[in-house]
């Protein structure tokens, strides 16, 4: 076939051969130009997608951090109030209904932050009483109260006495009448506040466990129609993911250690998404936002 084409071209006048060469060269140039325009357009789209991922991730993380900080400041503002000071400084009795109710309203966020809180409790080691979501009872009724002492001892090393703790959520559950148990849930976000005492060491510790369903709604509301989200803890465990097929690629991004605040492409099936890793204002927790 090529021999026939070569033979027919050879029979053409010389000027037509030149025309064919010029047309062929122009065709090659057009293809090359079209390829260049396509690659340049794709590069601009990817760059724009990366910038959008960065902006969206920063906005999302900022919103989550703002809510957490507002909650933290709320509790800090009430620690010096007369109601809260009563729980720290005085012996509790079952007859102290009005006082304990006032403190419990503060602890549960009143009506402002009540949707944020899953459970909470205040342990006063000096007086030996516990007040929280499960009621008011003596610390002696907690079977494994040593876990609370360990938490208080660990808090001594914290630079900030009011800090966020992730993946070590602690709660106190009723086992039966007059008997309670400290439960380490292993997942979740908690605000830990410690209070010193001149009479006893440790003094008191307050823990507010965030309602993680509320937390997921915060970050879920910020997603657009074509956006996905993966939230990983420090060890790569899944906290929340809108698309499971993205998790492994997101873990690799996290393991690289150099993706903080920078856009990276993530492959999902046959497509590619732009991802940006941002750290939330609590230890060991990162939001990976994908477009």
Coordinates of C-alpha atoms in Angstrom, one line a residue:
X1 CA 0.0 0.0 0.0
X2 CA 2.8 2.4 0.9
X3 CA 4.5 1.5 -2.3
X4 CA 1.4 2.5 -4.3
X5 CA 1.1 5.8 -2.4
X6 CA 4.8 6.5 -3.0
X7 CA 4.5 5.7 -6.7
X8 CA 1.5 8.0 -7.1
X9 CA 3.2 10.8 -5.3
X10 CA 6.3 10.3 -7.4
X11 CA 4.2 10.9 -10.6
X12 CA 2.9 14.3 -9.3
X13 CA 4.5 17.5 -10.5
X14 CA 7.3 18.8 -8.2
X15 CA 5.2 21.8 -7.1
X16 CA 2.4 19.6 -5.8
X17 CA 4.9 17.6 -3.8
X18 CA 6.0 20.8 -2.2
X19 CA 2.4 21.7 -1.4
X20 CA 1.8 18.4 0.2
X21 CA 4.9 18.8 2.4
X22 CA 3.8 22.2 3.4
X23 CA 0.3 21.0 4.2
X24 CA 1.7 18.1 6.2
X25 CA 3.9 20.4 8.2
X26 CA 1.0 22.7 8.9
X27 CA -1.0 19.7 10.1
X28 CA 1.7 18.7 12.5
X29 CA 2.0 22.2 13.8
X30 CA -1.8 22.4 14.3
X31 CA -1.8 19.2 16.2
X32 CA 1.2 20.3 18.3
X33 CA -0.5 23.7 19.0
X34 CA -3.8 22.0 19.9
X35 CA -1.9 19.7 22.3
X36 CA -0.1 22.6 23.9
X37 CA -3.4 24.6 24.4
X38 CA -5.0 21.5 25.9
X39 CA -2.1 20.9 28.3
X40 CA -1.9 24.6 29.2
X41 CA -5.7 24.6 29.9
X42 CA -5.5 21.5 32.0
X43 CA -2.6 22.9 34.0
X44 CA -4.5 26.1 34.6
X45 CA -7.6 24.2 35.7
X46 CA -5.5 22.1 38.1
X47 CA -3.8 25.2 39.5
X48 CA -7.2 26.8 40.0
X49 CA -8.5 23.6 41.6
X50 CA -5.5 23.6 43.9
X51 CA -6.1 27.2 44.9
X52 CA -9.8 26.5 45.5
X53 CA -8.9 23.4 47.6
X54 CA -6.5 25.5 49.7
X55 CA -9.1 28.2 50.2
X56 CA -11.9 25.8 51.0
X57 CA -9.8 23.8 53.4
X58 CA -8.6 26.9 55.2
X59 CA -12.2 28.2 55.4
X60 CA -13.5 24.8 56.7
X61 CA -10.8 24.4 59.3
X62 CA -11.3 28.0 60.4
X63 CA -15.0 27.4 61.0
X64 CA -14.3 24.2 63.0
X65 CA -11.6 25.9 65.0
X66 CA -13.8 28.9 65.7
X67 CA -16.6 26.8 67.1
X68 CA -14.2 24.8 69.3
X69 CA -12.5 28.0 70.5
X70 CA -15.8 29.6 71.3
X71 CA -16.7 26.6 73.4
X72 CA -13.4 26.7 75.2
X73 CA -13.7 30.4 75.9
X74 CA -17.2 29.8 77.2
X75 CA -16.0 27.4 79.8
X76 CA -13.0 29.5 80.7
X77 CA -15.3 32.5 81.3
X78 CA -17.4 30.5 83.7
X79 CA -14.6 29.0 85.8
X80 CA -14.5 32.0 88.1
X81 CA -18.2 32.3 88.4
X82 CA -19.8 31.8 91.9
X83 CA -21.7 28.7 90.7
X84 CA -18.7 26.9 89.4
X85 CA -16.5 28.0 92.3
X86 CA -19.0 26.4 94.6
X87 CA -18.4 23.0 93.0
X88 CA -14.7 23.4 93.3
X89 CA -14.5 24.7 96.8
X90 CA -17.3 23.1 98.7
X91 CA -18.4 19.7 99.9
X92 CA -21.4 18.4 97.8
X93 CA -24.5 16.9 99.2
X94 CA -27.5 15.4 97.6
X95 CA -29.6 18.2 99.2
X96 CA -27.7 20.8 97.3
X97 CA -30.1 20.6 94.4
X98 CA -30.2 24.2 93.3
X99 CA -26.4 24.6 93.5
X100 CA -25.7 21.4 91.6
X101 CA -28.3 22.2 89.0
X102 CA -26.8 25.6 88.3
X103 CA -23.3 24.1 87.9
X104 CA -24.7 21.4 85.6
X105 CA -26.3 24.0 83.4
X106 CA -23.0 25.6 82.9
X107 CA -21.2 22.4 82.2
X108 CA -23.7 21.2 79.6
X109 CA -23.3 24.5 77.7
X110 CA -26.7 26.0 78.8
X111 CA -28.8 26.7 75.7
X112 CA -25.9 28.1 73.7
X113 CA -23.6 25.1 73.3
X114 CA -25.8 22.3 74.5
X115 CA -25.8 20.7 71.0
X116 CA -22.0 20.6 71.1
X117 CA -21.7 18.5 74.2
X118 CA -22.2 14.7 74.2
X119 CA -21.3 14.2 77.9
X120 CA -19.4 16.0 80.6
X121 CA -18.3 15.6 84.2
X122 CA -16.4 17.4 87.0
X123 CA -14.3 15.4 89.4
X124 CA -13.3 17.1 92.6
X125 CA -10.5 14.9 94.1
X126 CA -10.3 17.1 97.3
X127 CA -14.0 16.6 98.3
X128 CA -14.3 13.2 96.6
X129 CA -17.4 14.1 94.6
X130 CA -18.3 13.8 90.9
X131 CA -20.9 15.9 89.1
X132 CA -21.8 15.3 85.5
X133 CA -24.2 14.0 82.8
X134 CA -24.8 10.9 84.9
X135 CA -25.7 12.9 88.0
X136 CA -23.9 13.6 91.3
X137 CA -22.3 10.9 93.3
X138 CA -19.2 10.2 95.5
X139 CA -16.0 9.4 93.8
X140 CA -15.7 6.3 95.9
X141 CA -18.6 4.8 93.9
X142 CA -16.5 4.8 90.7
X143 CA -15.0 1.3 90.4
X144 CA -11.9 2.2 88.4
X145 CA -11.4 5.8 89.7
X146 CA -7.6 5.3 89.2
X147 CA -8.2 6.1 85.5
X148 CA -9.3 9.6 86.6
X149 CA -6.3 10.1 88.8
X150 CA -4.1 9.0 85.9
X151 CA -5.7 11.6 83.6
X152 CA -5.2 14.3 86.2
X153 CA -1.6 13.3 86.6
X154 CA -1.0 13.4 82.9
X155 CA -2.5 16.9 82.7
X156 CA 0.2 18.2 84.9
X157 CA 2.6 18.0 82.0
X158 CA 0.4 20.1 79.7
X159 CA 1.6 23.6 79.0
X160 CA -2.0 24.8 78.7
X161 CA -4.2 23.6 81.6
X162 CA -7.2 23.9 79.3
X163 CA -6.5 21.7 76.2
X164 CA -8.1 19.6 73.6
X165 CA -7.7 15.8 73.7
X166 CA -8.5 13.6 70.7
X167 CA -8.8 9.9 70.5
X168 CA -8.9 9.4 74.3
X169 CA -12.5 10.4 75.1
X170 CA -13.3 9.5 78.7
X171 CA -16.8 9.2 80.2
X172 CA -18.4 7.9 83.4
X173 CA -21.2 5.5 83.0
X174 CA -23.6 4.1 85.5
X175 CA -23.2 0.3 85.9
X176 CA -25.9 -0.2 88.5
X177 CA -27.2 1.7 91.5
X178 CA -24.4 3.3 93.5
X179 CA -21.8 2.0 91.1
X180 CA -20.1 3.7 88.2
X181 CA -17.3 2.9 85.7
X182 CA -14.9 5.1 83.8
X183 CA -15.2 4.3 80.1
X184 CA -12.4 5.0 77.6
X185 CA -14.2 5.4 74.4
X186 CA -11.0 5.6 72.3
X187 CA -12.6 8.0 69.7
X188 CA -13.8 11.5 70.0
X189 CA -12.7 15.0 70.9
X190 CA -12.7 16.3 74.5
X191 CA -11.9 19.5 76.3
X192 CA -9.9 18.9 79.4
X193 CA -9.6 21.6 82.1
X194 CA -7.6 21.1 85.3
X195 CA -7.9 23.1 88.6
X196 CA -5.2 23.1 91.2
X197 CA -5.8 23.0 94.9
X198 CA -3.5 23.9 97.9
X199 CA -5.1 21.3 100.0
X200 CA -5.0 18.2 97.7
X201 CA -3.1 17.1 94.7
X202 CA -4.7 16.6 92.2
X203 CA -7.3 19.2 92.7
X204 CA -10.2 18.9 90.2
X205 CA -10.5 18.0 86.5
X206 CA -13.4 18.9 84.1
X207 CA -14.0 17.0 80.9
X208 CA -16.4 18.0 78.1
X209 CA -16.8 15.4 75.4
X210 CA -17.9 16.8 72.0
X211 CA -20.9 15.3 70.3
X212 CA -19.0 13.9 67.3
X213 CA -22.2 13.7 65.2
X214 CA -22.5 17.5 65.7
X215 CA -18.8 17.9 64.8
X216 CA -19.3 15.9 61.6
X217 CA -22.3 18.1 60.7
X218 CA -20.1 21.2 61.1
X219 CA -17.6 20.0 58.5
X220 CA -20.2 18.3 56.3
X221 CA -22.2 21.5 55.8
X222 CA -19.1 23.3 54.3
X223 CA -18.9 20.8 51.4
X224 CA -20.1 21.7 48.0
X225 CA -21.9 19.4 45.6
X226 CA -18.7 18.1 43.9
X227 CA -16.5 18.0 47.0
X228 CA -15.4 15.1 49.2
X229 CA -13.9 15.1 52.6
X230 CA -11.6 12.7 54.5
X231 CA -10.7 13.3 58.2
X232 CA -7.8 11.3 59.6
X233 CA -6.3 11.1 63.0
X234 CA -2.5 11.2 63.6
X235 CA -2.1 7.4 63.0
X236 CA -4.1 7.5 59.8
X237 CA -7.3 6.1 61.3
X238 CA -10.6 7.2 59.7
X239 CA -12.5 9.8 61.7
X240 CA -14.9 10.7 58.9
X241 CA -15.0 10.1 55.2
X242 CA -17.6 10.9 52.5
X243 CA -15.8 8.6 50.0
X244 CA -14.0 5.5 51.2
X245 CA -12.1 5.0 48.0
X246 CA -10.1 8.1 48.7
X247 CA -8.8 7.0 52.1
X248 CA -5.7 5.2 51.1
X249 CA -4.5 8.0 48.8
X250 CA -5.2 10.5 51.6
X251 CA -3.2 8.3 54.1
X252 CA -0.2 8.5 51.6
X253 CA -0.5 12.2 51.5
X254 CA -0.5 12.3 55.3
X255 CA 2.5 10.0 55.5
X256 CA 4.5 12.2 53.2
X257 CA 4.7 14.7 56.0
X258 CA 5.2 17.7 53.6
X259 CA 1.6 18.3 52.4
X260 CA 0.5 20.6 55.2
X261 CA -1.2 23.7 53.6
X262 CA -0.2 22.6 50.1
X263 CA -2.4 21.3 47.3
X264 CA -1.7 17.7 46.0
X265 CA -3.5 15.7 43.4
X266 CA -5.3 12.5 44.6
X267 CA -6.3 9.7 42.3
X268 CA -9.7 8.1 42.7
X269 CA -10.6 5.4 40.2
X270 CA -10.1 7.0 36.8
X271 CA -10.3 10.6 38.0
X272 CA -8.0 13.0 39.8
X273 CA -9.0 15.3 42.7
X274 CA -7.1 18.1 44.3
X275 CA -6.5 17.6 48.0
X276 CA -5.3 19.9 50.7
X277 CA -4.3 18.8 54.3
X278 CA -5.0 21.1 57.1
X279 CA -4.6 20.5 60.8
X280 CA -7.5 21.3 63.1
X281 CA -6.8 23.2 66.3
X282 CA -6.6 20.0 68.4
X283 CA -3.8 17.4 68.6
X284 CA -3.6 14.6 66.1
X285 CA -6.5 15.6 63.8
X286 CA -6.4 16.7 60.2
X287 CA -9.0 17.5 57.6
X288 CA -8.2 16.5 54.1
X289 CA -10.5 18.4 51.7
X290 CA -10.9 17.2 48.1
X291 CA -12.3 18.9 45.0

